[in-house]
Amino acid sequence: QEYFYQKHRHQWMLTQAKVYRATGDESYILGWKEAYSDWLKKYPCPAGKTSQMQWTGLQASARAIDQPSIFQYFLRSENFTPEWLTVFLKAYHDHIENIIANWYEPETSNIRLSQQQAVTMAGILMPEFKDAASWLQTGTAAIGRQVTVQFNADGVQNELDPSYHIGVVADFYNIYRI
């Protein structure tokens, strides 16, 4: 089941973008556009509350966290056309709105923090969107609460898994860096 979830997080796309930047080989962006277009066609963003695994939990937030970097790596390609920019930006906007409509419960989960990180990043990195100010306000308010709800009184992350502790601290650090 975890493999099925991981498949929809698209974490391999960031590596593909980095290889494109290192090599300049246009086949990498063409492959990315084909794979991402196909995925968007097969799994269109649902409106409002959803239980579709592809659009809930870590799946949508992992994609949304990586997409600004993917965008930067591919942006200068001759194959990053205005038409593709429109597809990409619409999909990104849909991701953020979907995350907000589908907050993971409980709030103390590392998954919720990941979602809030994605929304905060979108508000910071994509100020051109009409919803960016709202995303930033929603995200920063939520992140402020997360600083206290993610950790027990002894300082250990509340899910009691050392890898989650490291991941949550990394999430806060990444937000701080941005």
CSV table of C-alpha atoms in Angstrom, one decimal:
chain,number,residue,atom,x,y,z
A,1,GLN,CA,0.0,0.0,0.0
A,2,GLU,CA,2.9,2.4,0.8
A,3,TYR,CA,4.3,1.9,-2.7
A,4,PHE,CA,0.9,3.0,-4.1
A,5,TYR,CA,1.0,6.1,-2.0
A,6,GLN,CA,4.6,6.9,-2.9
A,7,LYS,CA,3.9,6.6,-6.6
A,8,HIS,CA,1.5,9.5,-6.4
A,9,ARG,CA,3.9,11.8,-4.6
A,10,HIS,CA,6.0,12.2,-7.7
A,11,GLN,CA,9.3,12.6,-5.8
A,12,TRP,CA,11.2,11.3,-8.7
A,13,MET,CA,10.3,14.3,-10.8
A,14,LEU,CA,12.6,16.6,-8.8
A,15,THR,CA,15.5,14.3,-9.6
A,16,GLN,CA,14.5,14.2,-13.3
A,17,ALA,CA,14.5,18.1,-13.2
A,18,LYS,CA,18.0,18.2,-11.7
A,19,VAL,CA,19.3,15.8,-14.3
A,20,TYR,CA,17.9,18.0,-17.0
A,21,ARG,CA,19.6,21.0,-15.5
A,22,ALA,CA,22.9,19.2,-15.3
A,23,THR,CA,22.8,17.8,-18.9
A,24,GLY,CA,20.5,20.1,-20.8
A,25,ASP,CA,19.0,17.1,-22.4
A,26,GLU,CA,15.5,18.1,-23.5
A,27,SER,CA,14.2,14.5,-23.4
A,28,TYR,CA,14.0,15.0,-19.6
A,29,ILE,CA,11.5,17.8,-19.7
A,30,LEU,CA,9.6,16.1,-22.5
A,31,GLY,CA,9.3,13.0,-20.4
A,32,TRP,CA,8.3,15.1,-17.4
A,33,LYS,CA,5.6,16.9,-19.3
A,34,GLU,CA,4.3,13.6,-20.7
A,35,ALA,CA,4.2,11.9,-17.4
A,36,TYR,CA,2.7,14.8,-15.5
A,37,SER,CA,0.1,15.6,-18.2
A,38,ASP,CA,-0.9,11.9,-18.2
A,39,TRP,CA,-1.2,11.9,-14.4
A,40,LEU,CA,-3.3,15.1,-14.3
A,41,LYS,CA,-5.6,13.6,-17.0
A,42,LYS,CA,-6.0,10.3,-15.1
A,43,TYR,CA,-6.4,11.9,-11.7
A,44,PRO,CA,-8.0,15.4,-12.1
A,45,CYS,CA,-8.1,17.5,-9.0
A,46,PRO,CA,-11.5,16.9,-7.2
A,47,ALA,CA,-13.5,19.9,-6.1
A,48,GLY,CA,-13.9,20.3,-2.3
A,49,LYS,CA,-13.6,17.5,0.2
A,50,THR,CA,-12.3,14.2,-1.2
A,51,SER,CA,-11.3,10.8,-0.1
A,52,GLN,CA,-9.3,10.1,-3.3
A,53,MET,CA,-5.9,8.8,-2.1
A,54,GLN,CA,-4.1,10.6,-4.9
A,55,TRP,CA,-5.3,14.0,-3.5
A,56,THR,CA,-5.2,13.4,0.3
A,57,GLY,CA,-2.5,13.2,3.0
A,58,LEU,CA,1.1,13.4,1.9
A,59,GLN,CA,0.4,12.8,-1.7
A,60,ALA,CA,-0.7,16.3,-2.6
A,61,SER,CA,1.6,18.1,-0.2
A,62,ALA,CA,4.7,16.2,-1.4
A,63,ARG,CA,3.9,17.2,-4.9
A,64,ALA,CA,3.2,20.8,-4.0
A,65,ILE,CA,6.4,21.1,-2.0
A,66,ASP,CA,8.5,19.9,-4.9
A,67,GLN,CA,6.8,21.7,-7.7
A,68,PRO,CA,8.4,25.1,-7.2
A,69,SER,CA,11.9,23.5,-7.5
A,70,ILE,CA,10.9,21.4,-10.5
A,71,PHE,CA,9.5,24.6,-12.1
A,72,GLN,CA,12.9,26.4,-11.6
A,73,TYR,CA,14.9,23.6,-13.0
A,74,PHE,CA,12.9,23.3,-16.2
A,75,LEU,CA,11.9,27.0,-16.6
A,76,ARG,CA,14.6,27.9,-19.2
A,77,SER,CA,13.9,25.0,-21.5
A,78,GLU,CA,12.7,25.7,-25.0
A,79,ASN,CA,10.0,23.1,-24.2
A,80,PHE,CA,8.6,25.0,-21.3
A,81,THR,CA,6.1,26.8,-23.4
A,82,PRO,CA,3.5,29.4,-22.4
A,83,GLU,CA,0.9,26.7,-22.8
A,84,TRP,CA,2.7,24.4,-20.5
A,85,LEU,CA,3.3,27.2,-18.0
A,86,THR,CA,-0.5,27.6,-17.9
A,87,VAL,CA,-1.1,23.9,-17.3
A,88,PHE,CA,1.6,23.8,-14.6
A,89,LEU,CA,0.4,26.9,-12.8
A,90,LYS,CA,-3.3,25.8,-12.8
A,91,ALA,CA,-2.3,22.4,-11.4
A,92,TYR,CA,-0.2,24.0,-8.7
A,93,HIS,CA,-3.1,26.3,-7.7
A,94,ASP,CA,-5.4,23.3,-7.7
A,95,HIS,CA,-3.0,21.4,-5.4
A,96,ILE,CA,-2.9,24.2,-2.8
A,97,GLU,CA,-6.6,24.8,-2.8
A,98,ASN,CA,-7.2,21.0,-2.5
A,99,ILE,CA,-4.8,20.8,0.5
A,100,ILE,CA,-6.7,23.5,2.3
A,101,ALA,CA,-10.0,21.8,1.6
A,102,ASN,CA,-8.7,18.4,2.9
A,103,TRP,CA,-6.6,19.1,6.0
A,104,TYR,CA,-5.4,15.8,7.4
A,105,GLU,CA,-6.6,14.9,10.9
A,106,PRO,CA,-5.3,15.0,13.6
A,107,GLU,CA,-3.7,18.4,13.6
A,108,THR,CA,-0.8,16.9,15.5
A,109,SER,CA,0.2,14.6,12.6
A,110,ASN,CA,3.4,15.2,10.7
A,111,ILE,CA,1.2,14.9,7.6
A,112,ARG,CA,-0.8,18.0,8.6
A,113,LEU,CA,2.5,19.8,9.1
A,114,SER,CA,3.6,18.8,5.6
A,115,GLN,CA,0.3,20.2,4.2
A,116,GLN,CA,0.8,23.4,6.1
A,117,GLN,CA,4.3,23.7,4.8
A,118,ALA,CA,3.1,23.4,1.2
A,119,VAL,CA,0.5,26.1,1.7
A,120,THR,CA,2.9,28.4,3.4
A,121,MET,CA,5.5,27.9,0.7
A,122,ALA,CA,2.9,28.6,-2.0
A,123,GLY,CA,2.0,31.9,-0.3
A,124,ILE,CA,5.7,32.9,-0.2
A,125,LEU,CA,7.0,31.6,-3.5
A,126,MET,CA,4.0,32.3,-5.8
A,127,PRO,CA,2.9,35.8,-4.8
A,128,GLU,CA,1.5,36.3,-8.3
A,129,PHE,CA,-1.5,34.1,-7.5
A,130,LYS,CA,-4.6,36.0,-6.3
A,131,ASP,CA,-5.0,33.6,-3.4
A,132,ALA,CA,-1.3,33.9,-2.3
A,133,ALA,CA,-1.9,36.3,0.6
A,134,SER,CA,-4.6,34.0,1.9
A,135,TRP,CA,-2.4,31.0,1.6
A,136,LEU,CA,0.4,32.8,3.4
A,137,GLN,CA,-1.9,33.9,6.2
A,138,THR,CA,-3.5,30.4,6.5
A,139,GLY,CA,-0.1,28.7,6.4
A,140,THR,CA,1.8,30.9,8.8
A,141,ALA,CA,-1.0,30.8,11.4
A,142,ALA,CA,-1.1,27.0,11.2
A,143,ILE,CA,2.7,26.7,11.3
A,144,GLY,CA,2.7,28.8,14.4
A,145,ARG,CA,0.4,26.3,16.1
A,146,GLN,CA,2.4,23.4,14.9
A,147,VAL,CA,5.5,24.5,16.7
A,148,THR,CA,3.7,23.5,20.0
A,149,VAL,CA,1.5,20.6,18.8
A,150,GLN,CA,4.2,18.6,17.1
A,151,PHE,CA,6.3,18.1,20.2
A,152,ASN,CA,5.7,16.5,23.6
A,153,ALA,CA,6.8,18.4,26.8
A,154,ASP,CA,10.1,16.5,26.7
A,155,GLY,CA,10.8,17.9,23.2
A,156,VAL,CA,10.3,14.6,21.3
A,157,GLN,CA,8.0,14.6,18.3
A,158,ASN,CA,4.6,13.4,19.3
A,159,GLU,CA,4.5,10.4,17.0
A,160,LEU,CA,7.6,9.0,18.9
A,161,ASP,CA,9.4,7.9,15.7
A,162,PRO,CA,13.0,9.3,15.4
A,163,SER,CA,12.7,9.6,11.7
A,164,TYR,CA,9.5,11.7,12.0
A,165,HIS,CA,11.2,13.9,14.6
A,166,ILE,CA,14.0,14.6,12.2
A,167,GLY,CA,11.5,15.1,9.3
A,168,VAL,CA,9.4,17.6,11.3
A,169,VAL,CA,12.4,19.6,12.4
A,170,ALA,CA,13.6,19.6,8.8
A,171,ASP,CA,10.1,20.9,7.7
A,172,PHE,CA,10.3,23.8,10.1
A,173,TYR,CA,13.9,24.5,9.0
A,174,ASN,CA,12.9,24.5,5.4
A,175,ILE,CA,10.0,26.9,6.0
A,176,TYR,CA,12.4,29.2,7.9
A,177,ARG,CA,15.0,29.1,5.1
A,178,ILE,CA,12.3,30.1,2.5
